[in-house]
mmCIF file of C-alpha atoms and ligand atoms in Angstrom:
data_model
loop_
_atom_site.group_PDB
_atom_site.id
_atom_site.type_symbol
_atom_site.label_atom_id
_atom_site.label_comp_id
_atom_site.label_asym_id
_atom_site.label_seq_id
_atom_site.Cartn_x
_atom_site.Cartn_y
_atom_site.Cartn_z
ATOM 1 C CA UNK A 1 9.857 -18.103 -20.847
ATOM 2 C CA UNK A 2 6.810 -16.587 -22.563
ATOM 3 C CA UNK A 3 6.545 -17.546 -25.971
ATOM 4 C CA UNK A 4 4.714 -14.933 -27.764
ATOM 5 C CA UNK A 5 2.366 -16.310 -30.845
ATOM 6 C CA UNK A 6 2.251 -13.717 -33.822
ATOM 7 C CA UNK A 7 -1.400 -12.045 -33.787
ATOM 8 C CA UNK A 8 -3.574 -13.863 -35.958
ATOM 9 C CA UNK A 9 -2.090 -17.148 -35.089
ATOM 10 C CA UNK A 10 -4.065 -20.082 -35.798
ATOM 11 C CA UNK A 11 -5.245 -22.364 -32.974
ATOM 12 C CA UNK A 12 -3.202 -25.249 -34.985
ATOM 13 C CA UNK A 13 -0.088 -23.105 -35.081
ATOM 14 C CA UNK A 14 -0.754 -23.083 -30.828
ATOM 15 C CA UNK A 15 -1.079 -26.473 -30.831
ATOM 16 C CA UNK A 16 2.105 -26.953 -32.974
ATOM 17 C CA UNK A 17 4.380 -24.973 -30.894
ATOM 18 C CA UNK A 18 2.628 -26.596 -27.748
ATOM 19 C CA UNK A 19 4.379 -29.678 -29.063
ATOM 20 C CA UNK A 20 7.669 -27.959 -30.020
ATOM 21 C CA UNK A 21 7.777 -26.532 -25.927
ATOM 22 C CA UNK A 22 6.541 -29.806 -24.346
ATOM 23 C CA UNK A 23 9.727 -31.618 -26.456
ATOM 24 C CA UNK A 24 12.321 -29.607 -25.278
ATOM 25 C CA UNK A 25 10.780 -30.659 -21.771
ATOM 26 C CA UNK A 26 9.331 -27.698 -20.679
ATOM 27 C CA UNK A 27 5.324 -27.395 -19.474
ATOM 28 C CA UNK A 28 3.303 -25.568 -22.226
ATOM 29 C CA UNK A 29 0.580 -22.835 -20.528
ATOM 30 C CA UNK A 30 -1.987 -21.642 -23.290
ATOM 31 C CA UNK A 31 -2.785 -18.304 -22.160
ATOM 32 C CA UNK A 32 -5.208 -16.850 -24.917
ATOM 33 C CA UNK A 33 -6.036 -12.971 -24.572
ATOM 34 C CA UNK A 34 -7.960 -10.140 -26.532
ATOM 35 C CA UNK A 35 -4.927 -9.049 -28.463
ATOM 36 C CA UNK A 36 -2.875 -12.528 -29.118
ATOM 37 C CA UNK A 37 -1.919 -15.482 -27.311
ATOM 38 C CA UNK A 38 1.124 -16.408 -25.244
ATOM 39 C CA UNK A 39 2.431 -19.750 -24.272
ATOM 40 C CA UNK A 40 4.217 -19.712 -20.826
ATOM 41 C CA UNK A 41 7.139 -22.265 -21.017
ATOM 42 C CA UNK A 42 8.104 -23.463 -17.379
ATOM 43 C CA UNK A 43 10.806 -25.309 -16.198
ATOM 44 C CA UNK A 44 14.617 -25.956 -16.407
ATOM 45 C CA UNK A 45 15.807 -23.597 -19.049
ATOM 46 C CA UNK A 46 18.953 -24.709 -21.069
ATOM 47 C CA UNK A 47 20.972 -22.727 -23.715
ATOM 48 C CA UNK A 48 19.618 -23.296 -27.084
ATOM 49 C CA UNK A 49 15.855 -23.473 -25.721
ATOM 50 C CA UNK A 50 14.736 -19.794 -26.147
ATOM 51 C CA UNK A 51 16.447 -19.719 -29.480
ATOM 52 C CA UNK A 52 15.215 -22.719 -30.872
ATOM 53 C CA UNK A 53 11.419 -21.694 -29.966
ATOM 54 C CA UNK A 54 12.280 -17.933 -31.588
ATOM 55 C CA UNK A 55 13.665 -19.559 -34.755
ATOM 56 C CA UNK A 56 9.816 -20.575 -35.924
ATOM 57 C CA UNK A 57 8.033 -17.861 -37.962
ATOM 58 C CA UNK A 58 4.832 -17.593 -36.244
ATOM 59 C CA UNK A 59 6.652 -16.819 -32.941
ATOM 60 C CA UNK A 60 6.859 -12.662 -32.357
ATOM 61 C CA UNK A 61 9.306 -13.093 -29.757
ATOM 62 C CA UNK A 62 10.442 -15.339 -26.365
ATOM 63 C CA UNK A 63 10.788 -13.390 -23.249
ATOM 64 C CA UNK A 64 12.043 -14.520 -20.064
ATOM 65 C CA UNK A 65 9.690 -14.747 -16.960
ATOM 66 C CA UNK A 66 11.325 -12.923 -14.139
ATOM 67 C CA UNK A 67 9.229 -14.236 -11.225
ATOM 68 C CA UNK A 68 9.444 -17.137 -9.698
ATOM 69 C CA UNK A 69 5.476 -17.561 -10.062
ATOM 70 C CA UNK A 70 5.730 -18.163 -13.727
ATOM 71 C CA UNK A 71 1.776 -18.482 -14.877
ATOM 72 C CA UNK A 72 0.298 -16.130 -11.966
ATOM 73 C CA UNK A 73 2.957 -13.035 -13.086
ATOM 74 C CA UNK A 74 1.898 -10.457 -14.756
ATOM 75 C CA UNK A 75 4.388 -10.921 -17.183
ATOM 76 C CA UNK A 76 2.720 -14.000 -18.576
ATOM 77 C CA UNK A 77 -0.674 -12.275 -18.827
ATOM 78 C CA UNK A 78 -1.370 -8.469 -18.910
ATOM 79 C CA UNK A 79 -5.208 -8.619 -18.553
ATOM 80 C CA UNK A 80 -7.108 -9.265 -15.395
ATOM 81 C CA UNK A 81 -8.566 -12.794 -14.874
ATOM 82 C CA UNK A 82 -11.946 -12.726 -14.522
ATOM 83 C CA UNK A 83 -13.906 -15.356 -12.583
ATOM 84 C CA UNK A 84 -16.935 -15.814 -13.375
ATOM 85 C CA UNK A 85 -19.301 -19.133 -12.143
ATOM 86 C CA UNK A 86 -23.417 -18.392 -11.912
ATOM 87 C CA UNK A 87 -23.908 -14.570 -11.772
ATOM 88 C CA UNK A 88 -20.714 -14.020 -9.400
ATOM 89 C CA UNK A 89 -18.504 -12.020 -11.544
ATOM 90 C CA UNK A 90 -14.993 -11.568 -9.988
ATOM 91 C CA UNK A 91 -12.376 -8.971 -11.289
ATOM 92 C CA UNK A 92 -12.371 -6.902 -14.630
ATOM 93 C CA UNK A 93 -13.718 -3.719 -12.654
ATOM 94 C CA UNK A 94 -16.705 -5.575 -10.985
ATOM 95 C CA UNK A 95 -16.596 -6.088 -7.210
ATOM 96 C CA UNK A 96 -18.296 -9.606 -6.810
ATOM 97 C CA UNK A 97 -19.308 -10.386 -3.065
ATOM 98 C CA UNK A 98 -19.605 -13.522 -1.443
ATOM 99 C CA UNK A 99 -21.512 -13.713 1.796
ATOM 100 C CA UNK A 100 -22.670 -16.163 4.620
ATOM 101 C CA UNK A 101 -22.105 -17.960 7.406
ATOM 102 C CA UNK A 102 -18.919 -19.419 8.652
ATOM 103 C CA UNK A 103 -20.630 -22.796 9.084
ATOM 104 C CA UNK A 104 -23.920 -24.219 7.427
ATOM 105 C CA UNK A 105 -25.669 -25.223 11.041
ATOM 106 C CA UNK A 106 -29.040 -26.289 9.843
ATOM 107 C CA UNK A 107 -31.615 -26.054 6.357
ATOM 108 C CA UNK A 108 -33.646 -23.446 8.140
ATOM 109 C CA UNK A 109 -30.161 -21.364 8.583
ATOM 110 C CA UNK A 110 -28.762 -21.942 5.290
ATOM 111 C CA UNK A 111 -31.742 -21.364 3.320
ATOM 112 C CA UNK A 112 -32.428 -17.955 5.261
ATOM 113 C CA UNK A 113 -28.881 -17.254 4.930
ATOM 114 C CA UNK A 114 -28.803 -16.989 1.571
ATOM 115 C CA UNK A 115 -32.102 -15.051 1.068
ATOM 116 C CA UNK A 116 -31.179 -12.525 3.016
ATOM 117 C CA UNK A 117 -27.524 -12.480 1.333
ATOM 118 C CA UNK A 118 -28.390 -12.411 -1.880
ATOM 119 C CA UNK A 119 -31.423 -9.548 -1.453
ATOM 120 C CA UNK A 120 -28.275 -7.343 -0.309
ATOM 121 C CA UNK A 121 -26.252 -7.822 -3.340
ATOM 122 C CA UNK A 122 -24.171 -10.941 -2.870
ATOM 123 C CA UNK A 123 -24.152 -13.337 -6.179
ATOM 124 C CA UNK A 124 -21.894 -16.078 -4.141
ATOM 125 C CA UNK A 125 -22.692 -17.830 -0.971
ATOM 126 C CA UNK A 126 -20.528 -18.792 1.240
ATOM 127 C CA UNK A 127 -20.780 -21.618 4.687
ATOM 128 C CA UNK A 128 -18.195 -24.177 5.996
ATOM 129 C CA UNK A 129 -19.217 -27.521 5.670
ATOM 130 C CA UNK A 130 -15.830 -28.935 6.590
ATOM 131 C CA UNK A 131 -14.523 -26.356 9.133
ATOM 132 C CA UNK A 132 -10.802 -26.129 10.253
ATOM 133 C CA UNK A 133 -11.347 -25.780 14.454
ATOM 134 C CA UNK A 134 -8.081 -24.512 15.881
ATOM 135 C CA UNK A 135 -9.737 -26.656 18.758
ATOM 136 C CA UNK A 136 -10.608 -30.419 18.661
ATOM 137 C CA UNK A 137 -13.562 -29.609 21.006
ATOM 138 C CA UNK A 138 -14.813 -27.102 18.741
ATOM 139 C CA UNK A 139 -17.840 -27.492 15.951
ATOM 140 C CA UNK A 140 -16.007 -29.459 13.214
ATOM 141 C CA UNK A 141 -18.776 -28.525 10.479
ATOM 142 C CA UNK A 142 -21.976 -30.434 8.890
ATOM 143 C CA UNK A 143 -19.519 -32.623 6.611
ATOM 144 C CA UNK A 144 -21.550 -34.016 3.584
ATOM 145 C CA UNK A 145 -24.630 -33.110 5.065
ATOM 146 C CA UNK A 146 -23.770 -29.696 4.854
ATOM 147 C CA UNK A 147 -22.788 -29.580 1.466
ATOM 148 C CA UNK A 148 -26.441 -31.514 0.293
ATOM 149 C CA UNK A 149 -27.518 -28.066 1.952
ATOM 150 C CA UNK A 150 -25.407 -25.733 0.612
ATOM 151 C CA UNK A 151 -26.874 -27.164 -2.703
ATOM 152 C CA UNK A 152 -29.928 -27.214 -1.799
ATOM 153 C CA UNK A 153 -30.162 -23.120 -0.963
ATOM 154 C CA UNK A 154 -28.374 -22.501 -4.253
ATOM 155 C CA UNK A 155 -30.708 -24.920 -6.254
ATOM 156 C CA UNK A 156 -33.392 -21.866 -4.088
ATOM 157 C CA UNK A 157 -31.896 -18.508 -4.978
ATOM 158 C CA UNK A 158 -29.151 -19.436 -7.728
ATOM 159 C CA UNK A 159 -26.554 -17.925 -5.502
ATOM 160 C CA UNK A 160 -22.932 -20.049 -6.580
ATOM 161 C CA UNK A 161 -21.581 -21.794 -3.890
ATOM 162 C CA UNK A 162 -17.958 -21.392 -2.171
ATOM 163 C CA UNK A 163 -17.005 -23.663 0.397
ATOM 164 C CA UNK A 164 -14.163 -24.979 2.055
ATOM 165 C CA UNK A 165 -12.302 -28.445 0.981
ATOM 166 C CA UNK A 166 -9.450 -29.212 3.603
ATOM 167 C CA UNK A 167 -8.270 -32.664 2.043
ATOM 168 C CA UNK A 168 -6.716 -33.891 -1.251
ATOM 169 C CA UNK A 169 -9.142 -37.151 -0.445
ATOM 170 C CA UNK A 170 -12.094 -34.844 -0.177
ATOM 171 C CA UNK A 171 -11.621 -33.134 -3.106
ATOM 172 C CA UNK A 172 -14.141 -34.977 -5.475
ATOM 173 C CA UNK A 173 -16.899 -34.826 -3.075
ATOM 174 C CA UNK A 174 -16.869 -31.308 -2.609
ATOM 175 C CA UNK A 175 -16.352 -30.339 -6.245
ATOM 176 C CA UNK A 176 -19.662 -32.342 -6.682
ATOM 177 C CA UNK A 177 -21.865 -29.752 -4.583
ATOM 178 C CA UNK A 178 -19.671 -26.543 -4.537
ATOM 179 C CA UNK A 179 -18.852 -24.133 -7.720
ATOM 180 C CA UNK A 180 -15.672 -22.549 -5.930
ATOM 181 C CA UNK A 181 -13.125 -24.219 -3.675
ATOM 182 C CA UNK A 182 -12.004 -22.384 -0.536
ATOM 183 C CA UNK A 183 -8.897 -23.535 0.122
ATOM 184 C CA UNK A 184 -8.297 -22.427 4.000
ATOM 185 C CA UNK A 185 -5.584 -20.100 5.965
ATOM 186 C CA UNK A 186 -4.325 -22.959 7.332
ATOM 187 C CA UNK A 187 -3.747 -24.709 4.084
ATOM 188 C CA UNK A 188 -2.363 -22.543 2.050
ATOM 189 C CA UNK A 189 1.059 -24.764 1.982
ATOM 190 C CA UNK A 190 -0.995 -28.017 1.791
ATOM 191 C CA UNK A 191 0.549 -28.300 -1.756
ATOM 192 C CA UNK A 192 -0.835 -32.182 -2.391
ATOM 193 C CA UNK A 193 -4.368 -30.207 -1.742
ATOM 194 C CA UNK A 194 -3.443 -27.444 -4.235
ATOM 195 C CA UNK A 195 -2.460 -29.554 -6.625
ATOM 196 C CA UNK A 196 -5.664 -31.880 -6.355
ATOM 197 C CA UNK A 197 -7.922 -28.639 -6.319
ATOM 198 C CA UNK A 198 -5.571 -27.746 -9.125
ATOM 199 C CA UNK A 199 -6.883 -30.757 -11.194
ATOM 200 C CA UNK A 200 -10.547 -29.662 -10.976
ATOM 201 C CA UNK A 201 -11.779 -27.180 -13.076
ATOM 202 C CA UNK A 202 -13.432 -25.623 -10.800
ATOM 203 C CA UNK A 203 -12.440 -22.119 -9.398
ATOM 204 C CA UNK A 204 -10.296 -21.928 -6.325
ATOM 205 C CA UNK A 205 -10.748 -19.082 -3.497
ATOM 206 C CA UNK A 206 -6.889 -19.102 -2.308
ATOM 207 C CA UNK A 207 -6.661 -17.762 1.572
ATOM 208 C CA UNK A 208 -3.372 -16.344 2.236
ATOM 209 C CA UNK A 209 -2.051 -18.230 5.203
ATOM 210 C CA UNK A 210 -1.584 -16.473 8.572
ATOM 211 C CA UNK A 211 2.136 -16.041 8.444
ATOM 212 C CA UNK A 212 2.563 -16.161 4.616
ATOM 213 C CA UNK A 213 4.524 -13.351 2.778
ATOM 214 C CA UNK A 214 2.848 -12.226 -0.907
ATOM 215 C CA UNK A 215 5.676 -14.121 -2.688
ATOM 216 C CA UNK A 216 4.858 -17.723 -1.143
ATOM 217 C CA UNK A 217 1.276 -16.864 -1.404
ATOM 218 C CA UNK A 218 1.579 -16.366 -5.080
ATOM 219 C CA UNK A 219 3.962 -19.381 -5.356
ATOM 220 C CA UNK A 220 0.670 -21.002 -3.809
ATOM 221 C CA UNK A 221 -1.648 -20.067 -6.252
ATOM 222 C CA UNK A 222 1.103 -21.485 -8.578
ATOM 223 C CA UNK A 223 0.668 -24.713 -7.591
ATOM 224 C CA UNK A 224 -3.078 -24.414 -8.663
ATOM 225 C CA UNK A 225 -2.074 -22.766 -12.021
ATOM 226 C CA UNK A 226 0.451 -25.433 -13.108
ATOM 227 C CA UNK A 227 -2.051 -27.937 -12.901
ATOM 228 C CA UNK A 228 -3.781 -26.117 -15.582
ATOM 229 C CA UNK A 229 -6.463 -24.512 -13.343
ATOM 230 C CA UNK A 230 -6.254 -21.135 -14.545
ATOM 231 C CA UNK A 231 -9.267 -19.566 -11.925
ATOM 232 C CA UNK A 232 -7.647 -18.479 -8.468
ATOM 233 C CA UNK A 233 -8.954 -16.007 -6.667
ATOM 234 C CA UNK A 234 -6.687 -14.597 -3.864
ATOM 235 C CA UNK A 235 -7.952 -13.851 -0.807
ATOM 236 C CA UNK A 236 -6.353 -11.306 1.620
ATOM 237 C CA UNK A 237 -7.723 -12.846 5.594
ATOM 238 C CA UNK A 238 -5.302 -11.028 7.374
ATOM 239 C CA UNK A 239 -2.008 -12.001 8.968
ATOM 240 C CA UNK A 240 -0.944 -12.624 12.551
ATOM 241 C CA UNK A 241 0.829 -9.992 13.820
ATOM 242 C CA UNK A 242 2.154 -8.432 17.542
ATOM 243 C CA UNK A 243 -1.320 -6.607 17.533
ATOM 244 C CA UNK A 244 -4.117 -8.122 19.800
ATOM 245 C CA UNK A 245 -6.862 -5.630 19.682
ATOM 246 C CA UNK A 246 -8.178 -7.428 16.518
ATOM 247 C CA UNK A 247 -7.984 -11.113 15.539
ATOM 248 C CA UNK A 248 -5.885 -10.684 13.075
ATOM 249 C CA UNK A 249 -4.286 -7.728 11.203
ATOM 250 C CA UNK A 250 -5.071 -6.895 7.636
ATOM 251 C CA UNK A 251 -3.218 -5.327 5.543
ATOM 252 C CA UNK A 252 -4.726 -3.883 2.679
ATOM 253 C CA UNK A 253 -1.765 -2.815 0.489
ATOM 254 C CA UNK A 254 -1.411 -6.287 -0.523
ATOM 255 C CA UNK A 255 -4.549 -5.565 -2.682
ATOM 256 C CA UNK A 256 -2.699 -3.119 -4.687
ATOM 257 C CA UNK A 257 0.855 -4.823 -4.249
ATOM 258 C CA UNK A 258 -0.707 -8.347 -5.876
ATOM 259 C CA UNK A 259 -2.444 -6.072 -8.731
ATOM 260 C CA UNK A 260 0.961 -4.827 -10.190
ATOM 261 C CA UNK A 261 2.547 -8.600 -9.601
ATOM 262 C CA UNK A 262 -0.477 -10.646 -10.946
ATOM 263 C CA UNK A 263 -3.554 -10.897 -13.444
ATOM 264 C CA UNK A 264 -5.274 -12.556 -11.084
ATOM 265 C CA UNK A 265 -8.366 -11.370 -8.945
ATOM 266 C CA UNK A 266 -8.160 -10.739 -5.336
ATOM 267 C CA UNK A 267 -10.730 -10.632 -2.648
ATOM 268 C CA UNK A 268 -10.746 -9.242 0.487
ATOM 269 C CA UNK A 269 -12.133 -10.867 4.095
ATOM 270 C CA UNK A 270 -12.844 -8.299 6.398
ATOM 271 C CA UNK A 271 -14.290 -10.848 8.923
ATOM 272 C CA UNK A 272 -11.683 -13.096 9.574
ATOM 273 C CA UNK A 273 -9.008 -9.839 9.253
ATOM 274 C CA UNK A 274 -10.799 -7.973 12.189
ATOM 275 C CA UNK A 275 -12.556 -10.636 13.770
ATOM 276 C CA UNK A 276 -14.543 -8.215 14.905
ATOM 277 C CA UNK A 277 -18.173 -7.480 13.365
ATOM 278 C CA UNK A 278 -17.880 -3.511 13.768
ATOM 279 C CA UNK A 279 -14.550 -3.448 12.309
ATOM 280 C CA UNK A 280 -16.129 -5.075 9.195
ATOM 281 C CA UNK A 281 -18.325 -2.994 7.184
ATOM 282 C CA UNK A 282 -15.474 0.260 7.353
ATOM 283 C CA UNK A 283 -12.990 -2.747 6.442
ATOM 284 C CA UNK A 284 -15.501 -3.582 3.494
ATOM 285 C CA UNK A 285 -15.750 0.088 2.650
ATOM 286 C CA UNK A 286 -11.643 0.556 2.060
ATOM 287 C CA UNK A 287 -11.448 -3.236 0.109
ATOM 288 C CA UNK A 288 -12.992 -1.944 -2.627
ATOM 289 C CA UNK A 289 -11.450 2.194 -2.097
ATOM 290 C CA UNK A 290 -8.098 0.045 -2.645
ATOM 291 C CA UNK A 291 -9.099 -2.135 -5.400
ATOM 292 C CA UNK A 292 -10.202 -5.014 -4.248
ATOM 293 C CA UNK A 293 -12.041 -7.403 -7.027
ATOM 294 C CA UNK A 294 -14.376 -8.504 -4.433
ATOM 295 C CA UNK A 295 -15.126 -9.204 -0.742
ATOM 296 C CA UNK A 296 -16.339 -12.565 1.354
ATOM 297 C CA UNK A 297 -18.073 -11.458 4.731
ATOM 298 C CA UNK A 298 -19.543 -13.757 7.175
ATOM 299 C CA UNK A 299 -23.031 -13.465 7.551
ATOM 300 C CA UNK A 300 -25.295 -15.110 9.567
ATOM 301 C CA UNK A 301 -29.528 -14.763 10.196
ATOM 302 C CA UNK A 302 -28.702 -14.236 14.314
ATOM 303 C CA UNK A 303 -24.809 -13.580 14.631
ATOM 304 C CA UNK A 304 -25.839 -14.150 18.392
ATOM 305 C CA UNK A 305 -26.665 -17.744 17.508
ATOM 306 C CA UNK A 306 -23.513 -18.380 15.548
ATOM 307 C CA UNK A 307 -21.802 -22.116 16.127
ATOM 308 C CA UNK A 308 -19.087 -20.306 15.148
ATOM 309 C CA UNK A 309 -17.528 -16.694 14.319
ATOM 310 C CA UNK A 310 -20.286 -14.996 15.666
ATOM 311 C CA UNK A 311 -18.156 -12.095 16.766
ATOM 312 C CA UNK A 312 -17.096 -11.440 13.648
ATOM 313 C CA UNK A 313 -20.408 -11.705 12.154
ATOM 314 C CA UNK A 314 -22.778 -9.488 10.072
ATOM 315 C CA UNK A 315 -26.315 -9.400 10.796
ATOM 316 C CA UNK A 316 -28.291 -9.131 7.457
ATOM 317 C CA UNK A 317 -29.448 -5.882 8.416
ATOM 318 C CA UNK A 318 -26.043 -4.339 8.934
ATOM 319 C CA UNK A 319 -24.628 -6.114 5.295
ATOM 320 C CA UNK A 320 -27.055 -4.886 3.479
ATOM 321 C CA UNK A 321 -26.083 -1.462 5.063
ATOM 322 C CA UNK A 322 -22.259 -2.279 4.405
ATOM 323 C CA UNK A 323 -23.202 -3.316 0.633
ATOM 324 C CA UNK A 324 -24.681 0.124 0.191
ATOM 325 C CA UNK A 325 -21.818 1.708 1.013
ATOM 326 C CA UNK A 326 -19.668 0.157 -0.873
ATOM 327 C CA UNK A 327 -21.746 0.209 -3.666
ATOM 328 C CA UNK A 328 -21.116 4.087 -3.503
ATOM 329 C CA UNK A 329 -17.564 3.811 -3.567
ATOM 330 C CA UNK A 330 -17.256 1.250 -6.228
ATOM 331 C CA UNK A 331 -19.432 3.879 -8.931
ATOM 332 C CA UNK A 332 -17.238 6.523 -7.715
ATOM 333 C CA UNK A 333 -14.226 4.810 -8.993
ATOM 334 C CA UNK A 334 -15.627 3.495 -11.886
ATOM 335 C CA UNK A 335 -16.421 -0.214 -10.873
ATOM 336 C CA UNK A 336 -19.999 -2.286 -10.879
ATOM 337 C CA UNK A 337 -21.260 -3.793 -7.931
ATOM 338 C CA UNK A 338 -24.724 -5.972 -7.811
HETATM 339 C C1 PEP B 401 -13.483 -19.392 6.931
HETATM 340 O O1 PEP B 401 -13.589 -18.799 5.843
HETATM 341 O O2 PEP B 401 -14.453 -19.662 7.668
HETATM 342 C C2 PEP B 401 -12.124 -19.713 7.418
HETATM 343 C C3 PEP B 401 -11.920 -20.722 8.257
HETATM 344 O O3 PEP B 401 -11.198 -18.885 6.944
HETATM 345 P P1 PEP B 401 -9.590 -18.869 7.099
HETATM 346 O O4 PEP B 401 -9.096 -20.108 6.421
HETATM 347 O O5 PEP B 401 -9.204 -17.607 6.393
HETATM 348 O O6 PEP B 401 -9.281 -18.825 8.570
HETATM 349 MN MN1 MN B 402 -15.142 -18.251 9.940
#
């Protein structure tokens, strides 16, 4: 249920009726917007509850929460969530892009890396420090050395940091160098690790996972949300599909399907959804023509040179290039872009 507070409701009068829904057992979300606030009451919903909460005279009204993602629907919150960590702005009609390479490989890479991303435009950077290897044989990522680098380039160019955290037990020591958590494809259903990235509060870039339809993916970023983490950014990567001629297959209507389900921002990869770096910067071009709140794109100083995702790979000549045509898109609708 959505308990919504009269307008000029006091912050004690919140707190009050935060007490009235946690005693009738249900969990009390505090969602405070431009117009009035709203307390999302989840959980088992007896007779007697909704009237009981409408009986007090600072409550407008209680409405019932359709979805099954209670605090992610856009019935629970009309406006947009912005994120918003360093200067990388995310949703609320700016396009906020995140760029770098899959995998931090060395301080000479890193710290070019990010130069060259952040000349083009991007305000977040990204680079795998713990990388999920379909293969065993494969390069498994820098680990904690990686992540002393990723800090290092942002302590250089003030670019925030997103990288991925694959492990409830790693959760701490990543959310001690990074300013977003990627939580990966392959997690997506890892629900211990949403729930312990859930308990930061730091904001969390949520992949949808390769087979994953829109409503578990949103039940996923619940999991985040009911911990009172209230900064998920969805990311469409593409799904697996029949289709071979690209990695994987990305469907772009689920930028403007999650719009009109959630308030929450969502961000387009065009690198892991075509897997192919040609396919990218057209891929970039329609994210934002459909709406997209932002992009993540792998670049990487010699995509040739790449430990891994090279293929998919921008060079920084061709991003920049990408960014600028974007850029022209984004003013045409209305949006900002760096
Ligand atoms: C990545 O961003 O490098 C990555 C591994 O992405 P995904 O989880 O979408 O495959
Ligand atoms: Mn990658």
């Amino acid at each position: 249920m959505i308990v919504v507070m009269k307008k000029g409701s006091t912050q004690e009068m919140v707190q009050r009726m935060v007490e009235r829904v946690e005693a009738l057992g249900l969990k009390a979300h505090v969602i405070v917007g431009t117009e009035r606030t709203v307390i999302a009451a989840v959980g088992e919903e007896r007779d007697g509850k909704k009237e009981s909460l409408e009986s007090y005279s600072e409550v407008e009204s209680v409405l019932p929460i359709l979805a099954p993602y209670k605090v992610a629907s856009l019935e629970t919150k009309r406006e947009p969530t912005v994120v918003r960590v360093r200067d990388l702005v995310i949703g609320g009609g700016h396009v906020g892009v995140i760029a770098g390479p899959c995998s931090v490989e060395s301080e000479a890479q890193i710290l070019l890396a990010a130069e060259q991303v952040k000349a083009a435009g991007a305000r977040g950077l990204r680079g795998g420090a713990f990388k999920p290897r379909t293969s065993p044989y494969s390069f498994q990522g820098m680990k904690e050395e990686g992540l002393k680098l990723l800090a290092a380039a942002r302590d250089a160019t003030g670019l925030a940091v997103v990288t991925e955290v694959m492990t409830p037990q790693h959760v701490e020591l990543v959310a001690h160098y990074a300013d977003v958590l990627q939580v990966g494809a392959r997690n997506m259903q890892n629900y211990h690790l949403l729930q312990a990235v859930g308990e930061t509060r730091l904001p969390v870039l949520l992949k949808r996972g390769l087979s994953a339809s829109m409503e578990e993916f949103l039940l996923a970023a619940e999991y985040v949300l009911d911990q009172g983490n209230q900064q998920v950014i969805l990311c469409e990567r593409g799904v697996r599909s029949f289709e071979t001629h690209t990695r994987f297959t990305l469907p772009l209507a689920s930028v403007p399907y999650l719009h009109q389900k959630t308030h929450l921002p969502v961000v387009v990869d065009p690198s892991h959804g075509t897997g192919i770096a040609s396919l990218v910067p057209p891929m970039c071009v329609a994210s934002v023509a459909c709406g997209a709140d932002g992009l993540i794109v792998e670049v990487h100083p010699d995509p040739h040179e790449a430990l891994s995702d090279g293929s998919q790979t921008l060079s920084p000549d061709a991003f920049a290039e990408t960014l600028a045509r974007c850029r022209k898109v984004a003013t045409a609708l209305g949006l900002t872009m760096d």
